[in-house]
mmCIF file of C-alpha atoms in Angstrom:
data_model
loop_
_atom_site.group_PDB
_atom_site.id
_atom_site.type_symbol
_atom_site.label_atom_id
_atom_site.label_comp_id
_atom_site.label_asym_id
_atom_site.label_seq_id
_atom_site.Cartn_x
_atom_site.Cartn_y
_atom_site.Cartn_z
ATOM 1 C CA MET A 1124 1.096 8.139 -14.151
ATOM 2 C CA HIS A 1125 4.637 9.986 -14.159
ATOM 3 C CA ALA A 1126 7.701 8.982 -12.090
ATOM 4 C CA PHE A 1127 8.459 10.891 -8.936
ATOM 5 C CA ARG A 1128 10.881 13.561 -9.089
ATOM 6 C CA ARG A 1129 12.433 15.704 -6.456
ATOM 7 C CA THR A 1130 11.200 19.496 -6.171
ATOM 8 C CA ARG A 1131 11.479 22.245 -3.689
ATOM 9 C CA ARG A 1132 8.423 21.451 -2.074
ATOM 10 C CA GLY A 1133 8.529 18.004 -2.084
ATOM 11 C CA TYR A 1134 8.059 14.756 -4.271
ATOM 12 C CA LEU A 1135 5.889 15.174 -7.373
ATOM 13 C CA THR A 1136 4.158 12.883 -9.539
ATOM 14 C CA ARG A 1137 1.037 12.793 -12.074
ATOM 15 C CA LEU A 1138 -1.727 10.318 -11.885
ATOM 16 C CA ASP A 1139 -5.073 11.147 -13.776
ATOM 17 C CA ALA A 1140 -8.557 10.347 -12.330
ATOM 18 C CA THR A 1141 -8.475 6.601 -13.537
ATOM 19 C CA GLU A 1142 -5.104 6.282 -11.934
ATOM 20 C CA ARG A 1143 -5.989 7.846 -8.769
ATOM 21 C CA ALA A 1144 -9.119 5.768 -8.353
ATOM 22 C CA ILE A 1145 -7.604 2.379 -9.047
ATOM 23 C CA VAL A 1146 -4.487 2.965 -6.848
ATOM 24 C CA GLY A 1147 -6.847 4.233 -3.904
ATOM 25 C CA ARG A 1148 -9.314 1.068 -4.370
ATOM 26 C CA VAL A 1149 -6.042 -1.046 -3.863
ATOM 27 C CA VAL A 1150 -4.826 0.914 -0.977
ATOM 28 C CA ALA A 1151 -8.243 0.469 0.613
ATOM 29 C CA ASP A 1152 -8.715 -2.928 -0.007
ATOM 30 C CA VAL A 1153 -5.277 -3.752 1.721
ATOM 31 C CA ALA A 1154 -6.132 -1.393 4.524
ATOM 32 C CA THR A 1155 -9.556 -3.561 5.062
ATOM 33 C CA LEU A 1156 -7.432 -6.665 5.130
ATOM 34 C CA LEU A 1157 -5.643 -4.956 8.082
ATOM 35 C CA GLY A 1158 -9.123 -4.145 9.527
ATOM 36 C CA TRP A 1159 -8.970 -0.300 8.572
ATOM 37 C CA ASP A 1160 -11.458 1.924 7.152
ATOM 38 C CA VAL A 1161 -9.205 4.327 5.281
ATOM 39 C CA THR A 1162 -12.320 6.559 4.481
ATOM 40 C CA GLU A 1163 -12.226 8.001 8.044
ATOM 41 C CA PRO A 1164 -11.330 11.683 7.717
ATOM 42 C CA TYR A 1165 -8.215 13.326 9.197
ATOM 43 C CA ALA A 1166 -6.278 16.674 9.209
ATOM 44 C CA PRO A 1167 -3.180 16.261 7.507
ATOM 45 C CA ASP A 1168 -1.522 18.779 10.045
ATOM 46 C CA ASP A 1169 -2.706 16.708 12.960
ATOM 47 C CA ALA A 1170 0.124 15.084 14.917
ATOM 48 C CA GLU A 1171 -2.080 12.256 15.649
ATOM 49 C CA PRO A 1172 -5.058 11.475 13.425
ATOM 50 C CA ASP A 1173 -8.084 9.796 15.073
ATOM 51 C CA GLY A 1174 -8.421 6.810 12.958
ATOM 52 C CA ARG A 1175 -8.270 3.677 14.719
ATOM 53 C CA ARG A 1176 -8.536 -0.009 13.678
ATOM 54 C CA GLY A 1177 -12.250 -0.934 12.308
ATOM 55 C CA SER A 1178 -13.529 2.586 12.483
ATOM 56 C CA ARG A 1179 -16.284 3.399 10.063
ATOM 57 C CA GLY A 1180 -16.260 7.031 9.140
ATOM 58 C CA GLU A 1181 -18.572 8.851 7.069
ATOM 59 C CA GLY A 1182 -15.432 10.612 4.632
ATOM 60 C CA THR A 1183 -15.995 10.076 0.903
ATOM 61 C CA SER A 1184 -13.892 10.723 -2.306
ATOM 62 C CA PRO A 1185 -14.333 14.010 -3.791
ATOM 63 C CA HIS A 1186 -14.850 12.403 -6.837
ATOM 64 C CA PRO A 1187 -17.695 9.862 -6.454
ATOM 65 C CA ASP A 1188 -17.979 10.016 -10.391
ATOM 66 C CA VAL A 1189 -14.848 8.250 -11.127
ATOM 67 C CA ASN A 1190 -15.665 5.255 -13.032
ATOM 68 C CA LEU A 1191 -13.472 2.402 -11.513
ATOM 69 C CA PRO A 1192 -12.587 -0.269 -14.101
ATOM 70 C CA ASP A 1193 -13.165 -3.631 -12.853
ATOM 71 C CA VAL A 1194 -10.209 -5.302 -11.857
ATOM 72 C CA HIS A 1195 -12.008 -8.081 -10.111
ATOM 73 C CA TRP A 1196 -9.859 -7.656 -6.975
ATOM 74 C CA GLY A 1197 -12.319 -9.853 -4.969
ATOM 75 C CA ALA A 1198 -12.491 -12.735 -7.681
ATOM 76 C CA VAL A 1199 -8.674 -13.324 -6.703
ATOM 77 C CA GLY A 1200 -9.789 -13.861 -3.034
ATOM 78 C CA LEU A 1201 -8.742 -10.588 -1.075
ATOM 79 C CA GLY A 1202 -10.149 -11.307 2.387
ATOM 80 C CA GLY A 1203 -9.107 -11.391 6.096
ATOM 81 C CA ASP A 1204 -9.748 -14.677 7.040
ATOM 82 C CA GLU A 1205 -7.842 -15.192 10.401
ATOM 83 C CA ASP A 1206 -8.766 -15.838 14.017
ATOM 84 C CA GLU A 1207 -8.230 -12.632 15.680
ATOM 85 C CA GLU A 1208 -8.184 -14.724 19.173
ATOM 86 C CA ASP A 1209 -5.372 -16.983 17.685
ATOM 87 C CA PRO A 1210 -2.013 -15.261 18.435
ATOM 88 C CA ARG A 1211 -0.379 -17.253 15.454
ATOM 89 C CA ALA A 1212 0.009 -16.222 12.039
ATOM 90 C CA PRO A 1213 -3.107 -15.058 9.744
ATOM 91 C CA LEU A 1214 -4.613 -18.153 7.861
ATOM 92 C CA ASP A 1215 -5.014 -15.507 4.771
ATOM 93 C CA PRO A 1216 -1.344 -15.862 3.150
ATOM 94 C CA ALA A 1217 -1.486 -12.402 1.753
ATOM 95 C CA LEU A 1218 -2.228 -11.030 5.650
ATOM 96 C CA ALA A 1219 0.532 -13.323 6.803
ATOM 97 C CA ARG A 1220 2.893 -11.321 4.075
ATOM 98 C CA LEU A 1221 1.960 -8.038 6.271
ATOM 99 C CA LEU A 1222 2.315 -9.667 9.440
ATOM 100 C CA PRO A 1223 4.971 -12.177 9.128
ATOM 101 C CA PRO A 1224 6.230 -14.414 12.347
ATOM 102 C CA ALA A 1225 9.159 -12.568 14.217
ATOM 103 C CA SER A 1226 10.600 -16.122 14.903
ATOM 104 C CA GLU A 1227 10.797 -19.573 13.579
ATOM 105 C CA ASP A 1228 9.674 -20.769 16.995
ATOM 106 C CA ASP A 1229 6.059 -21.136 17.120
ATOM 107 C CA ASP A 1230 5.783 -20.187 20.673
ATOM 108 C CA ILE A 1231 8.087 -17.159 20.552
ATOM 109 C CA ALA A 1232 6.175 -16.019 17.411
ATOM 110 C CA GLY A 1233 3.150 -16.295 18.906
ATOM 111 C CA GLU A 1234 3.789 -14.299 21.718
ATOM 112 C CA VAL A 1235 5.645 -11.550 19.974
ATOM 113 C CA ARG A 1236 2.505 -11.365 17.652
ATOM 114 C CA ARG A 1237 0.292 -11.167 20.688
ATOM 115 C CA LEU A 1238 2.272 -8.047 21.927
ATOM 116 C CA THR A 1239 3.149 -6.464 18.954
ATOM 117 C CA GLU A 1240 0.465 -7.128 16.025
ATOM 118 C CA GLU A 1241 -2.148 -4.553 17.213
ATOM 119 C CA SER A 1242 0.465 -1.764 17.086
ATOM 120 C CA ILE A 1243 1.815 -3.030 13.581
ATOM 121 C CA ARG A 1244 -1.729 -2.978 12.070
ATOM 122 C CA SER A 1245 -2.224 0.384 13.212
ATOM 123 C CA ALA A 1246 0.915 1.900 11.884
ATOM 124 C CA LYS A 1247 0.275 0.084 8.557
ATOM 125 C CA GLY A 1248 -3.292 0.939 8.474
ATOM 126 C CA GLU A 1249 -2.933 4.568 9.093
ATOM 127 C CA ARG A 1250 -0.311 4.968 6.564
ATOM 128 C CA LEU A 1251 -2.549 3.200 4.062
ATOM 129 C CA ARG A 1252 -5.484 6.005 4.839
ATOM 130 C CA ARG A 1253 -2.744 8.983 4.408
ATOM 131 C CA VAL A 1254 -1.791 7.609 1.214
ATOM 132 C CA TRP A 1255 -5.704 7.258 0.062
ATOM 133 C CA TRP A 1256 -6.614 10.961 1.007
ATOM 134 C CA ASP A 1257 -3.647 12.103 -0.786
ATOM 135 C CA LEU A 1258 -5.120 10.197 -3.468
ATOM 136 C CA GLN A 1259 -8.425 12.242 -3.224
ATOM 137 C CA GLY A 1260 -7.109 15.587 -4.650
ATOM 138 C CA GLU A 1261 -7.712 16.976 -8.157
ATOM 139 C CA PRO A 1262 -6.387 14.791 -11.101
ATOM 140 C CA GLY A 1263 -2.712 15.606 -12.144
ATOM 141 C CA ARG A 1264 0.087 16.944 -9.951
ATOM 142 C CA LEU A 1265 0.236 15.068 -6.833
ATOM 143 C CA LEU A 1266 2.779 16.378 -4.256
ATOM 144 C CA VAL A 1267 4.168 14.256 -1.542
ATOM 145 C CA ALA A 1268 5.659 16.487 1.441
ATOM 146 C CA PRO A 1269 9.221 15.045 2.287
ATOM 147 C CA GLU A 1270 7.753 14.339 5.826
ATOM 148 C CA GLU A 1271 5.303 11.639 4.174
ATOM 149 C CA ALA A 1272 7.649 10.162 1.715
ATOM 150 C CA MET A 1273 8.429 7.253 3.798
ATOM 151 C CA THR A 1274 4.804 6.892 4.527
ATOM 152 C CA TRP A 1275 4.147 6.506 0.669
ATOM 153 C CA ALA A 1276 7.274 4.128 0.188
ATOM 154 C CA GLY A 1277 5.791 1.892 3.004
ATOM 155 C CA ALA A 1278 2.321 2.089 2.118
ATOM 156 C CA LEU A 1279 3.246 0.819 -1.681
ATOM 157 C CA THR A 1280 5.525 -1.641 -0.079
ATOM 158 C CA ASP A 1281 2.332 -3.267 1.668
ATOM 159 C CA VAL A 1282 0.175 -2.768 -1.514
ATOM 160 C CA ARG A 1283 2.822 -4.847 -3.280
ATOM 161 C CA LEU A 1284 3.299 -7.234 -0.798
ATOM 162 C CA VAL A 1285 -0.475 -8.440 -0.899
ATOM 163 C CA LEU A 1286 -0.763 -8.625 -5.049
ATOM 164 C CA ALA A 1287 2.466 -10.268 -5.272
ATOM 165 C CA GLN A 1288 0.923 -12.852 -3.032
ATOM 166 C CA ARG A 1289 -2.320 -13.007 -5.343
ATOM 167 C CA LEU A 1290 -0.352 -13.356 -8.122
ATOM 168 C CA GLY A 1291 1.917 -16.166 -6.629
ATOM 169 C CA VAL A 1292 5.207 -14.230 -6.825
ATOM 170 C CA GLU A 1293 7.743 -15.722 -4.512
ATOM 171 C CA ASP A 1294 11.043 -14.663 -5.499
ATOM 172 C CA ALA A 1295 12.730 -12.406 -8.294
ATOM 173 C CA GLU A 1296 12.145 -14.877 -10.932
ATOM 174 C CA ASP A 1297 8.347 -14.811 -10.546
ATOM 175 C CA ALA A 1298 8.430 -10.977 -10.520
ATOM 176 C CA SER A 1299 10.770 -10.732 -14.019
ATOM 177 C CA ALA A 1300 8.042 -12.727 -15.435
ATOM 178 C CA LEU A 1301 5.086 -10.409 -14.562
ATOM 179 C CA GLU A 1302 5.279 -8.280 -17.845
ATOM 180 C CA GLN A 1303 4.529 -11.441 -19.936
ATOM 181 C CA VAL A 1304 1.659 -12.418 -17.474
ATOM 182 C CA ALA A 1305 0.389 -8.851 -17.714
ATOM 183 C CA ILE A 1306 0.274 -9.027 -21.685
ATOM 184 C CA ALA A 1307 -0.628 -12.758 -22.454
ATOM 185 C CA ASP A 1308 -2.304 -14.217 -19.475
ATOM 186 C CA ALA A 1309 -5.578 -15.568 -20.131
ATOM 187 C CA ASP A 1310 -7.356 -14.419 -17.062
ATOM 188 C CA GLU A 1311 -8.338 -10.810 -17.434
ATOM 189 C CA ALA A 1312 -8.206 -10.577 -13.580
ATOM 190 C CA THR A 1313 -4.522 -11.831 -13.551
ATOM 191 C CA ARG A 1314 -3.296 -9.372 -16.357
ATOM 192 C CA ALA A 1315 -4.861 -6.412 -14.402
ATOM 193 C CA LEU A 1316 -3.439 -7.205 -11.002
ATOM 194 C CA ALA A 1317 0.235 -7.899 -12.932
ATOM 195 C CA THR A 1318 -0.065 -4.616 -14.661
ATOM 196 C CA LEU A 1319 -1.163 -3.135 -11.406
ATOM 197 C CA TYR A 1320 1.903 -4.514 -9.792
ATOM 198 C CA LEU A 1321 4.583 -3.390 -12.219
ATOM 199 C CA ALA A 1322 3.216 -0.050 -12.323
ATOM 200 C CA LEU A 1323 3.119 0.329 -8.545
ATOM 201 C CA SER A 1324 6.741 -0.890 -8.483
ATOM 202 C CA TRP A 1325 7.970 1.638 -11.037
ATOM 203 C CA LEU A 1326 6.334 4.365 -9.094
ATOM 204 C CA GLN A 1327 7.608 3.242 -5.890
ATOM 205 C CA GLU A 1328 11.128 2.644 -7.397
ATOM 206 C CA SER A 1329 10.868 6.503 -8.934
ATOM 207 C CA LEU A 1330 10.152 7.441 -5.404
ATOM 208 C CA VAL A 1331 12.763 5.709 -3.569
ATOM 209 C CA GLU A 1332 15.526 7.049 -6.285
ATOM 210 C CA ALA A 1333 14.281 10.628 -5.799
ATOM 211 C CA MET A 1334 14.767 10.288 -1.714
ATOM 212 C CA LEU A 1335 18.324 8.634 -2.510
ATOM 213 C CA GLY A 1336 19.379 11.320 -4.640
ATOM 214 C CA GLU A 1337 19.234 13.687 -1.747
ATOM 215 C CA LEU A 1338 21.491 11.348 0.527
ATOM 216 C CA PRO A 1339 25.428 11.973 0.731
ATOM 217 C CA GLU A 1340 27.320 9.338 -0.476
ATOM 218 C CA GLY A 1341 26.728 6.091 1.598
ATOM 219 C CA GLY A 1342 23.875 7.625 3.212
ATOM 220 C CA ALA A 1343 21.236 5.382 1.746
ATOM 221 C CA GLU A 1344 21.805 2.214 3.942
ATOM 222 C CA GLY A 1345 18.551 1.146 5.530
ATOM 223 C CA LEU A 1346 16.545 3.747 3.159
ATOM 224 C CA ASP A 1347 15.494 1.210 0.834
ATOM 225 C CA PRO A 1348 11.577 -0.138 1.566
ATOM 226 C CA LEU A 1349 11.620 -2.692 -1.326
ATOM 227 C CA GLY A 1350 13.522 -5.232 0.658
#
């Protein structure tokens, strides 16, 4: 995995087959948590891809023979356990991080959720699907077009939010302890997820830095997706 850097055509990184498979797997898992199937094909040049929440496409990875190391994602409890008829916050704490309440007032939060949750799920699911398909290319160079950079940054944020919840990360102090967790935790699944969280945080940071490097002084306000 290489840091993103700016080129004339966009933002360039390098991911080998295993890295693409691992990142693609967690991207797909987070999309599933939102009720989306990332394998539904789309034409990258289409103005409005035809993916919809809950769709079950026939698309498959061009690299079905990649041997994905088992990171025991399911063993950490990934799942969309929520009542879709209930306008209040999802029961699954990771999904609640992806779809936080809009207000501390339960009635207001419930009404806003009823009005907006479907569109928010769709926006998040669609950008995860775009990133998943970008990862299905040949190992090595991966070029993100300038107009897709915020899609990538947002998708990586959502993946990191879910990983952080599964790892019990609540604040900066918890996050700073993950390097030791990745090295020394007794649980193999926890070590794997901590390593993945750190790698994706670094990758996202390199993308954001490359994007901010293009802005005039003072033009970075509001662009950072890490907050």
